Coordinates of N, CA and C in Angstrom, one line a residue:
X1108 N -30.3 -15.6 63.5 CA -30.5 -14.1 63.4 C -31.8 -13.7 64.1
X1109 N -31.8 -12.8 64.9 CA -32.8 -12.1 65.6 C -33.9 -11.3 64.5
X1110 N -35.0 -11.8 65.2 CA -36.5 -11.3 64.3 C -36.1 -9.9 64.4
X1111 N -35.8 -9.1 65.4 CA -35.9 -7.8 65.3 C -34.7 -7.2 63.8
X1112 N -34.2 -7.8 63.9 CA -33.1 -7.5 62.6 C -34.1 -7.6 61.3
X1113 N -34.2 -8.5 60.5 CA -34.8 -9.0 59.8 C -36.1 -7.6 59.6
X1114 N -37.2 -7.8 61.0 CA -38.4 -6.8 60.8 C -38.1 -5.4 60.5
X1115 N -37.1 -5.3 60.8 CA -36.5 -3.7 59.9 C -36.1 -3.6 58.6
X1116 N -36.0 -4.8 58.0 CA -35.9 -4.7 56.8 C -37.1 -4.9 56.0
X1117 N -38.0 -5.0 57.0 CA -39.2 -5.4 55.9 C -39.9 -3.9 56.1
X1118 N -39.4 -2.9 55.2 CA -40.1 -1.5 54.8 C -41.1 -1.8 54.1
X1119 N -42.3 -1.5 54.7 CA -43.7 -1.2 54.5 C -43.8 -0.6 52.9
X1120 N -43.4 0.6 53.0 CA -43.3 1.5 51.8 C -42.9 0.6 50.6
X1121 N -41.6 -0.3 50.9 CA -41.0 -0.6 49.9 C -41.1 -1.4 49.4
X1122 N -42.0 -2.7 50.4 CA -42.8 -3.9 50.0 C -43.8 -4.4 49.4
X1123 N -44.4 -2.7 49.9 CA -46.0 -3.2 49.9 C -47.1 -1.8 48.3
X1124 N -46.3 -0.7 49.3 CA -47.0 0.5 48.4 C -46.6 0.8 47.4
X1125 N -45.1 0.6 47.5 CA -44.3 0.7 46.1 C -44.9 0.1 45.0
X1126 N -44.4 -1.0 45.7 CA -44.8 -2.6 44.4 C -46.0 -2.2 43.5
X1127 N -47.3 -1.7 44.7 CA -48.4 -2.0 44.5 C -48.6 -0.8 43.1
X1128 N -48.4 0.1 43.5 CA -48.4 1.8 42.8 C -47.9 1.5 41.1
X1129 N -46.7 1.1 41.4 CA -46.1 0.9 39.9 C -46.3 -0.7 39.2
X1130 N -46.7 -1.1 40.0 CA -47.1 -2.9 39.1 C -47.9 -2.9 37.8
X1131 N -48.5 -1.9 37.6 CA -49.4 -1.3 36.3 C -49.0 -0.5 35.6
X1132 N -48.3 0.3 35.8 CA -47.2 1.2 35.0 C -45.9 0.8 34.2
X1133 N -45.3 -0.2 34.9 CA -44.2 -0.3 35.2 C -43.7 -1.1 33.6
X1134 N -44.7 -2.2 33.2 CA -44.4 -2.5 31.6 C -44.3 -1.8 31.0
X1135 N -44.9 -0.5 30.7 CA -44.3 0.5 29.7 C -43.5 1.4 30.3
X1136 N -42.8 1.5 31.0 CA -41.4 2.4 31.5 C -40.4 1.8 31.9
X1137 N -39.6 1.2 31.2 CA -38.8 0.8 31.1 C -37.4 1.7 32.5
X1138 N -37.5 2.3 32.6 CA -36.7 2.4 33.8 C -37.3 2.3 35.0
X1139 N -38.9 2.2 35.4 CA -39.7 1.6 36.4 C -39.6 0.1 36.3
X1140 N -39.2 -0.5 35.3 CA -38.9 -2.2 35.2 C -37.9 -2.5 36.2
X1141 N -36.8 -1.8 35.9 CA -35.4 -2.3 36.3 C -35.7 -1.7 38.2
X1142 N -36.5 -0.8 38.1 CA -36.9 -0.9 39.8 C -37.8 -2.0 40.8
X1143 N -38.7 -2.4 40.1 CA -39.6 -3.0 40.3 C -39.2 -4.4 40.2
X1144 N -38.2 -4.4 39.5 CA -37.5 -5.8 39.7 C -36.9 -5.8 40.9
X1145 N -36.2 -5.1 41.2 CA -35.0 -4.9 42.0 C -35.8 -5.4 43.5
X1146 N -36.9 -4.3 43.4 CA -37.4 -4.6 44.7 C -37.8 -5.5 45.2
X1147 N -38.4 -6.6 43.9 CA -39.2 -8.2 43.9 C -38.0 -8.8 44.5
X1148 N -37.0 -8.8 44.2 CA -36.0 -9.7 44.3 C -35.7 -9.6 46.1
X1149 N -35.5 -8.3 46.3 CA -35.1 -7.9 47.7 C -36.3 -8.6 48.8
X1150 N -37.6 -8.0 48.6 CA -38.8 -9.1 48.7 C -38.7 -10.4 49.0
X1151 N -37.9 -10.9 48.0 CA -38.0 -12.4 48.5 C -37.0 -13.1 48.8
X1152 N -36.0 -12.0 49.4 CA -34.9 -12.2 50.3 C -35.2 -12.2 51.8
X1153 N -36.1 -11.1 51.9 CA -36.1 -10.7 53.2 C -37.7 -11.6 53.7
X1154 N -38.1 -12.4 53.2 CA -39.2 -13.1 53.5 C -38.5 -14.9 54.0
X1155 N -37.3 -14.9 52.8 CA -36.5 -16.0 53.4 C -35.9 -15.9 54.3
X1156 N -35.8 -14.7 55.2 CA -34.6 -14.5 56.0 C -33.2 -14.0 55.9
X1157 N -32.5 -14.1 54.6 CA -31.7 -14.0 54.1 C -30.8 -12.7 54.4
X1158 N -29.8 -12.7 55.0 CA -29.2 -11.7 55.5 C -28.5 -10.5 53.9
X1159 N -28.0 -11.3 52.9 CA -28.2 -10.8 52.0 C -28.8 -9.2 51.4
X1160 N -30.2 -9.4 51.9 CA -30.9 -8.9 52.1 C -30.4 -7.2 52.2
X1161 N -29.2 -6.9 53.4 CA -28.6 -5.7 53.7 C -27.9 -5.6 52.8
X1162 N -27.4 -6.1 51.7 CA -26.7 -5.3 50.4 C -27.5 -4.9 49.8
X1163 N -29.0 -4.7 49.6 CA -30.0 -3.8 49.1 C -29.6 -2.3 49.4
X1164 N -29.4 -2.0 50.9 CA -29.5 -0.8 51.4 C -28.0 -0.3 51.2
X1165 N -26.9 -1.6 50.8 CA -25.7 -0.8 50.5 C -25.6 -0.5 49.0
X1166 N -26.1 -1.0 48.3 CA -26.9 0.0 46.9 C -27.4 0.8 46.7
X1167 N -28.7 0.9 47.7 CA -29.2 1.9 47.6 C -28.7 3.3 47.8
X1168 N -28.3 3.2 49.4 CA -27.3 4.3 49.7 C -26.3 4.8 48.9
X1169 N -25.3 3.9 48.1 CA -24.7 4.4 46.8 C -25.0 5.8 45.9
X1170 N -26.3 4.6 45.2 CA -27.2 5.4 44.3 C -27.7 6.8 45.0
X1171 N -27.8 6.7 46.4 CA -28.9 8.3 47.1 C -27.5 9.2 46.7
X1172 N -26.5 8.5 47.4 CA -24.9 9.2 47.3 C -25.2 9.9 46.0
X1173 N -24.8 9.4 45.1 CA -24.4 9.9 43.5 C -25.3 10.8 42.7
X1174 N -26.7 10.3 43.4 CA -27.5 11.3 42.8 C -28.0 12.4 43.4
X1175 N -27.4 12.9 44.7 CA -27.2 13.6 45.3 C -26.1 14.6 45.0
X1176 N -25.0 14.2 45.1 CA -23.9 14.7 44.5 C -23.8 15.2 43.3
X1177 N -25.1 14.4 42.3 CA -25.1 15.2 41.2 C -25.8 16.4 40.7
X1178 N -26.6 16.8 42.3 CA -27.4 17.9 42.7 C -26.6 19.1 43.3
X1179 N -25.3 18.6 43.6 CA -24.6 19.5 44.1 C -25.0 19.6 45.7
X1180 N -25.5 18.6 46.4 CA -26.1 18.1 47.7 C -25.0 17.7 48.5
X1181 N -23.6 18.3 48.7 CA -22.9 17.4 49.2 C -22.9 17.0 50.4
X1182 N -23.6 17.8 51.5 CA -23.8 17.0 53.0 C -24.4 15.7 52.7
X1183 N -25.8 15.9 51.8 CA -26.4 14.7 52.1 C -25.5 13.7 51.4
X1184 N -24.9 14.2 50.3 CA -24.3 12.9 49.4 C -23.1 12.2 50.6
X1185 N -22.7 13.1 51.1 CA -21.3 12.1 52.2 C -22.3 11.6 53.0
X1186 N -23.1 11.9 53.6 CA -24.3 10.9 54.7 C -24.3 9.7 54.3
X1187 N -25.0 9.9 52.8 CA -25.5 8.4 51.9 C -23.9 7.8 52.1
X1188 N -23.1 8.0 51.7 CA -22.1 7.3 51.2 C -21.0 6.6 52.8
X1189 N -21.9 7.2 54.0 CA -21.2 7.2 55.0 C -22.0 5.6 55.3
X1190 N -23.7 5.7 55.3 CA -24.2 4.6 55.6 C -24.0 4.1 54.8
X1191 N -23.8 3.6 53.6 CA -23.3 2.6 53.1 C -22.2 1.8 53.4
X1192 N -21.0 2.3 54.2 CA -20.3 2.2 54.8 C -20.6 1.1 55.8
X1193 N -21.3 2.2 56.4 CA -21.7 1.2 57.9 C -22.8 0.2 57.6
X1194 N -23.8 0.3 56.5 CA -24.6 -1.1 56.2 C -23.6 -2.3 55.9
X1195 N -22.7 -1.7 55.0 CA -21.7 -2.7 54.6 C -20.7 -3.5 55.5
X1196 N -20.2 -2.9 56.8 CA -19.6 -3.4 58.1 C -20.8 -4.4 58.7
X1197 N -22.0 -3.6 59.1 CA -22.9 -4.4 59.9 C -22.9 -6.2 58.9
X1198 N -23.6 -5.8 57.9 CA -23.4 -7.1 57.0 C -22.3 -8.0 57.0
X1199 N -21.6 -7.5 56.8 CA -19.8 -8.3 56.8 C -20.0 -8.6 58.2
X1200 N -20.0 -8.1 59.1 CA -19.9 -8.7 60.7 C -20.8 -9.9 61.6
X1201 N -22.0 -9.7 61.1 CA -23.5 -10.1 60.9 C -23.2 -12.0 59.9
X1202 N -22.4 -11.5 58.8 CA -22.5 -12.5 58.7 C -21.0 -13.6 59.0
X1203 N -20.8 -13.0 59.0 CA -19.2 -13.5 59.6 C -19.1 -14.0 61.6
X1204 N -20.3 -13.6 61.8 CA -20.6 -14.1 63.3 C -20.1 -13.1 64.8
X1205 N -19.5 -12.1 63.9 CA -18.6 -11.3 64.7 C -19.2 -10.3 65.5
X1206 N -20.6 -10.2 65.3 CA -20.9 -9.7 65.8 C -22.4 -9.6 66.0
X1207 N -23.6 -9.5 67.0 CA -24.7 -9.9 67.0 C -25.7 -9.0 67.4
X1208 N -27.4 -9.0 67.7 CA -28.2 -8.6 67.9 C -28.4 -8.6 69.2
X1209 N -28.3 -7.6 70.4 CA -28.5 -8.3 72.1 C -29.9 -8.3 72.2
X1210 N -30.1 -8.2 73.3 CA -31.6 -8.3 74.1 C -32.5 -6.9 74.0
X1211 N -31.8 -5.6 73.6 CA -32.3 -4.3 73.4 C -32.2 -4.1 72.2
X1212 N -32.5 -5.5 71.0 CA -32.6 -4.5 69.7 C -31.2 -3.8 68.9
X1213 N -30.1 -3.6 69.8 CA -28.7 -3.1 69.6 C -27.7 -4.2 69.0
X1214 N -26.6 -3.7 68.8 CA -25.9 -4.6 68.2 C -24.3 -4.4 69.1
X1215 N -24.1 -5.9 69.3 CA -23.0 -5.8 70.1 C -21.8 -7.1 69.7
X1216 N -20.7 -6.5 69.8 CA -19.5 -7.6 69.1 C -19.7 -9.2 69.8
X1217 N -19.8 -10.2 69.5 CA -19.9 -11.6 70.3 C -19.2 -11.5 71.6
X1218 N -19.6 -11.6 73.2 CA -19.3 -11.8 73.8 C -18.8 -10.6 74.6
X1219 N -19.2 -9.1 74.2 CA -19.0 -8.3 74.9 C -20.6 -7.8 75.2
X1220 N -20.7 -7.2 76.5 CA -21.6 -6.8 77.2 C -22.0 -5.3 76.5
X1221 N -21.0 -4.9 76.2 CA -21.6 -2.6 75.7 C -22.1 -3.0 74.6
X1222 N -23.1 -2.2 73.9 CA -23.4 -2.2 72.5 C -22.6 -1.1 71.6
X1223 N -22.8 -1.3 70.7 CA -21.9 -0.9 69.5 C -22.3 0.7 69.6
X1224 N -21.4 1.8 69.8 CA -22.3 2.9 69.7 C -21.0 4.1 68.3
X1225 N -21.7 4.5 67.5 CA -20.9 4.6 66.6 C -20.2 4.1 65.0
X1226 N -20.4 4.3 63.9 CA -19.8 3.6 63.1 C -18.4 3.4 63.5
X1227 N -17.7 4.1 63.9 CA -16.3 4.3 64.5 C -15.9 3.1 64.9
X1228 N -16.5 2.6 65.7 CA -16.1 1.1 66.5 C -16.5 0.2 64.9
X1229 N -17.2 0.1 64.4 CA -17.1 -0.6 63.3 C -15.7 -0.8 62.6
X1230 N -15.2 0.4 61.8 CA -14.4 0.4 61.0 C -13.0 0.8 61.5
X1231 N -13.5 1.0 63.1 CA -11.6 0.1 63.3 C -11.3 -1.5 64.0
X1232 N -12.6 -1.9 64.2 CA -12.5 -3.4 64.4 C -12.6 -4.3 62.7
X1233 N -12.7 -3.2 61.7 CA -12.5 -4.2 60.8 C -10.8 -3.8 60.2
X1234 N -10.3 -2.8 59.9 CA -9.3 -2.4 59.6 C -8.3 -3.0 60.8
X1235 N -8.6 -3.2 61.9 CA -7.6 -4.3 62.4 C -7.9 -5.9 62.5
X1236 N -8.3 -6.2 61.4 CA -8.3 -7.8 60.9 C -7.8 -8.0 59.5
X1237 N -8.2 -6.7 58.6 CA -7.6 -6.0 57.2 C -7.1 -5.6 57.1
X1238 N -5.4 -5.4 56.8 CA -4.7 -4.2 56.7 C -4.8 -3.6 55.3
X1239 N -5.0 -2.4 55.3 CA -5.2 -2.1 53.9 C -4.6 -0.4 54.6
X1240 N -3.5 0.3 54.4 CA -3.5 1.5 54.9 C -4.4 2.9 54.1
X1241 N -4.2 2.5 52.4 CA -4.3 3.3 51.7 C -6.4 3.3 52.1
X1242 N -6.6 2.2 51.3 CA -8.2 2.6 52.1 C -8.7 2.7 53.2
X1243 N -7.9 2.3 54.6 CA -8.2 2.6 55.5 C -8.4 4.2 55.8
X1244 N -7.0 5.0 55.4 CA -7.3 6.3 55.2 C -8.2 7.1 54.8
X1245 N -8.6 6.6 53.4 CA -9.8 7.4 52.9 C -11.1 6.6 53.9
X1246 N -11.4 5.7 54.0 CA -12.8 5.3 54.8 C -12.4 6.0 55.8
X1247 N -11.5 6.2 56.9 CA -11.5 7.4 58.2 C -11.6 8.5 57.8
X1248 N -11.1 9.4 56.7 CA -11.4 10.7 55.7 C -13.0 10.7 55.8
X1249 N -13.4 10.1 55.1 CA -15.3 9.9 55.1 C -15.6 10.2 56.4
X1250 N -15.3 9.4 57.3 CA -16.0 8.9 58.8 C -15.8 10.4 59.2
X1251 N -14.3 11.5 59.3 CA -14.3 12.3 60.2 C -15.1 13.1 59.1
X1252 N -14.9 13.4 57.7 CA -16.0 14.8 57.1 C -17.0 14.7 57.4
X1253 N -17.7 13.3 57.8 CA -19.3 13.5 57.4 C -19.2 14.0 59.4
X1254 N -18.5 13.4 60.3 CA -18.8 13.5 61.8 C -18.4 15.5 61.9
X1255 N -18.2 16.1 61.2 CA -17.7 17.5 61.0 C -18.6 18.5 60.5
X1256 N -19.7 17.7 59.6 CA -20.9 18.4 59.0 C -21.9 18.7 59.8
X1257 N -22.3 19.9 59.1 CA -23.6 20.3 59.8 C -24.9 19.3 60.2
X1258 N -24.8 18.3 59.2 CA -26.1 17.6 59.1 C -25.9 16.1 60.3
X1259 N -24.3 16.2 60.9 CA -24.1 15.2 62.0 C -23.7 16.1 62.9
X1260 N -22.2 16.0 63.3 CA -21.9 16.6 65.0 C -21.3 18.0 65.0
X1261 N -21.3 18.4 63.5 CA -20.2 19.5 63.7 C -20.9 21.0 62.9
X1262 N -20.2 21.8 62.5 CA -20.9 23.2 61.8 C -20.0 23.2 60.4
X1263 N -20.0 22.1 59.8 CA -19.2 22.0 58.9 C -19.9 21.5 57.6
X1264 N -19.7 22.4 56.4 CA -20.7 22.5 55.3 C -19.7 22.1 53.7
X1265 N -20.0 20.8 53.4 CA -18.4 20.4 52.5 C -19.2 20.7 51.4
X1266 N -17.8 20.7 50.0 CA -17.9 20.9 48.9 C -17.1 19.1 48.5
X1267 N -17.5 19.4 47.1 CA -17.2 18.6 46.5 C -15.6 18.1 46.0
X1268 N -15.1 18.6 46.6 CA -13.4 18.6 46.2 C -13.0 16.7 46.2
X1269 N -13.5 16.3 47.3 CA -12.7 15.4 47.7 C -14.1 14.1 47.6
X1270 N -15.4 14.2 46.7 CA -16.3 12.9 46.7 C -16.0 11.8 45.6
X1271 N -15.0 12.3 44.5 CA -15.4 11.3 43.8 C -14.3 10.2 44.2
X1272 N -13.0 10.9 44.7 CA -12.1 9.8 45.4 C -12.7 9.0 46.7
X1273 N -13.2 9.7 47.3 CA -14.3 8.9 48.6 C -15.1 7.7 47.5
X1274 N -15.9 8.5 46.9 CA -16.8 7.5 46.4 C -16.2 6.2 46.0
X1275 N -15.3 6.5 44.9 CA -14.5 4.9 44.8 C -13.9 4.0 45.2
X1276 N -13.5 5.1 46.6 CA -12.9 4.1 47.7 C -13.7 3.7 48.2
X1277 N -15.6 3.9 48.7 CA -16.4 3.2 49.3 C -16.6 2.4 48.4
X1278 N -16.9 2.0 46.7 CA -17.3 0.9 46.4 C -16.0 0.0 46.5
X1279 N -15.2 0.1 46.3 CA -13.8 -0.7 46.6 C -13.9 -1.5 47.6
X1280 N -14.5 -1.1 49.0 CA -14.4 -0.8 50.0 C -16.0 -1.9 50.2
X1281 N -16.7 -1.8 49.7 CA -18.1 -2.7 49.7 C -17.8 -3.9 48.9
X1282 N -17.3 -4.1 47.7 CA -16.5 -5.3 47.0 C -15.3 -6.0 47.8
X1283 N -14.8 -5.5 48.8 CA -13.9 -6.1 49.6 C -14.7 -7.5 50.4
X1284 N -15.7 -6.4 51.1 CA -16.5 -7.1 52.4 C -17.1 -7.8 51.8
X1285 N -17.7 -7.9 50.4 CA -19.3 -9.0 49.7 C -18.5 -9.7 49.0
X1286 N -17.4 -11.1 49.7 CA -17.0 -11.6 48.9 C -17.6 -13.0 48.5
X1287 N -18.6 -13.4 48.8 CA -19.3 -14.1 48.1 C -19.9 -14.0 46.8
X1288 N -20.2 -14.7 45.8 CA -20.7 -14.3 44.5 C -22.3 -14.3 44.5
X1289 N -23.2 -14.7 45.2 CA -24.3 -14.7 45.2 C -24.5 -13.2 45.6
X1290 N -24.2 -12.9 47.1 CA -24.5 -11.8 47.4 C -23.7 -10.5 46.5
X1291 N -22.8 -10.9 46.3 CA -22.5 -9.8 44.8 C -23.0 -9.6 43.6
X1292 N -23.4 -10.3 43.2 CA -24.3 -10.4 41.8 C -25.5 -9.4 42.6
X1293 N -26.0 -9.8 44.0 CA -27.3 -9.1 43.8 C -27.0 -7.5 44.5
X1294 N -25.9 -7.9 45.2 CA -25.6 -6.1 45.4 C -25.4 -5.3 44.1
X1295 N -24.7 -5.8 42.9 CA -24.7 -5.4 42.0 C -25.4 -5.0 40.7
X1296 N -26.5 -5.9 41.0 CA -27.6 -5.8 40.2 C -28.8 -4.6 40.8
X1297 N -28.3 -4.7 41.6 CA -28.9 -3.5 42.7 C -28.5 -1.9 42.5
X1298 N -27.1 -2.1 42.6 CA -26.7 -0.7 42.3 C -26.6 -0.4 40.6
X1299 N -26.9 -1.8 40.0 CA -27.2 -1.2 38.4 C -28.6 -0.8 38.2
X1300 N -29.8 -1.1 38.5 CA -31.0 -1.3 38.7 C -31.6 -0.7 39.1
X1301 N -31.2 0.2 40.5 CA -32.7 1.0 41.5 C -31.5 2.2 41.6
X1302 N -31.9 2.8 40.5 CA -30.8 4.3 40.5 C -32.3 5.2 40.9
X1303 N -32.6 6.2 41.5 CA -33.5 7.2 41.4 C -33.5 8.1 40.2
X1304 N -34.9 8.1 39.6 CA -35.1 9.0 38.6 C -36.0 10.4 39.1
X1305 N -35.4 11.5 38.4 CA -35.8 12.5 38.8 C -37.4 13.1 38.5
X1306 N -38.1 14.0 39.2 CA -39.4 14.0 39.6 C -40.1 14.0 37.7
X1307 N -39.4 14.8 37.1 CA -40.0 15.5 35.7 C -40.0 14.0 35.1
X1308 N -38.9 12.8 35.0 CA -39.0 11.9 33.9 C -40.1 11.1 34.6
X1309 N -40.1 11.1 35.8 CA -41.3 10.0 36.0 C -42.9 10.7 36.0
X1310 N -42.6 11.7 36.0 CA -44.2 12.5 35.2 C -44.6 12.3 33.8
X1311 N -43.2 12.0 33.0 CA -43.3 11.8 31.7 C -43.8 10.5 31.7
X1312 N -42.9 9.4 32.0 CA -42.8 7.7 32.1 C -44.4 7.7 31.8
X1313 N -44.5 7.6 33.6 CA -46.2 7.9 33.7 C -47.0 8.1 33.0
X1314 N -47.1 9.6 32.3 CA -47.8 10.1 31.6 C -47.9 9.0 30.3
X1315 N -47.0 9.3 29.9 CA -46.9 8.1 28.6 C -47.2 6.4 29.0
X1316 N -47.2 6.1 29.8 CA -48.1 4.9 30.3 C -49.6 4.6 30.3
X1317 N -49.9 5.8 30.8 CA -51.5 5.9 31.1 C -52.0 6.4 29.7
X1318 N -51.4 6.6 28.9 CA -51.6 7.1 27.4 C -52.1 5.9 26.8
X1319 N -51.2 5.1 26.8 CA -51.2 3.9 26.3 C -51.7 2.4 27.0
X1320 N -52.5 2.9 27.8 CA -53.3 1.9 28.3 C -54.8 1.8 28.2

């Protein structure tokens, strides 16, 4: 695997400042634990190399999804739930060999010269190796709302009608591709683990940490 792959996973923020900020807090707030773990662990994936590593970001993206949607956010929640999509293809493909890192940093299928431009080319080069019609449907459903929204290519501003059926087709749809048990356990412990808490409880957490120190 190409260093440049890898060095994008090593977020600054998420390695270094994070860690560092809450490493003193984090024993008395018990919902800062289950993050702070999560992160350690990701840490010492992406220091081994470990491709692994990108089911962090298809957890995470989940979690942005849901807690977004629970704000009534819905462009951004289809976005989140769109990249998780595509983190979850790149991964699957990446490690299945099917597809690689070229010479510009891009990513291009083994043995073809264009780079990958698009989720699009992803999830019809996997739905024709998988037949699955019923989820193929809803993952192109996703692909065209979010390519229709204002916040991508189009003037189009969604409601909620149709997220929670997307949503469970995308986790379906990430349990398909992570079929190893290592890398599932930790995708999993991931999307149980680093849920975002909202700005007021971690004023509280906090507060009551520094109380008691």
């Amino acid at each position: 695997m190409e260093k440049d792959l890898y060095r994008s996973l090593r977020n600054a923020t998420i390695s270094n400042r994070l860690n560092v900020a809450l490493c003193d807090a984090y024993k008395n707030c018990p919902d800062l634990f289950g993050i702070v773990k999560c992160i350690e662990n990701y840490i010492i994936m992406v220091k081994t190399n470990n491709i692994d590593a990108l089911t962090f970001y298809v957890a995470l993206f989940l979690n942005l999804s849901l807690f977004n949607k629970n704000r009534n956010e819905y462009s951004i929640a289809y976005l989140y739930l769109q990249r998780a999509v595509e983190t979850a293809l790149i991964y699957h493909f990446l490690d299945n060999d099917i597809i690689e890192v070229n010479d510009y940093g891009g990513l291009s299928f083994k043995g073809d010269v264009n780079e990958i431009h698009g989720v699009g080319e992803l999830i019809k080069e996997f739905f024709a190796r998988s037949k699955d019609n019923d989820l193929s449907k809803k993952i192109w459903k996703l692909n065209s709302l979010r390519n229709k929204m204002l916040l991508a290519h189009g003037y189009y501003t969604p409601s909620g009608v149709d997220y929670d059926d997307l949503y469970c087709a995308v986790k379906e749809f990430v349990l398909n591709i992570i079929s190893s048990e290592e890398p599932k356990a930790f995708y999993e412990k991931i999307l149980n683990g680093l849920k975002p808490i909202g700005k007021e409880k971690i004023k509280k957490e906090l507060s009551f940490a520094l109380l008691n120190n």
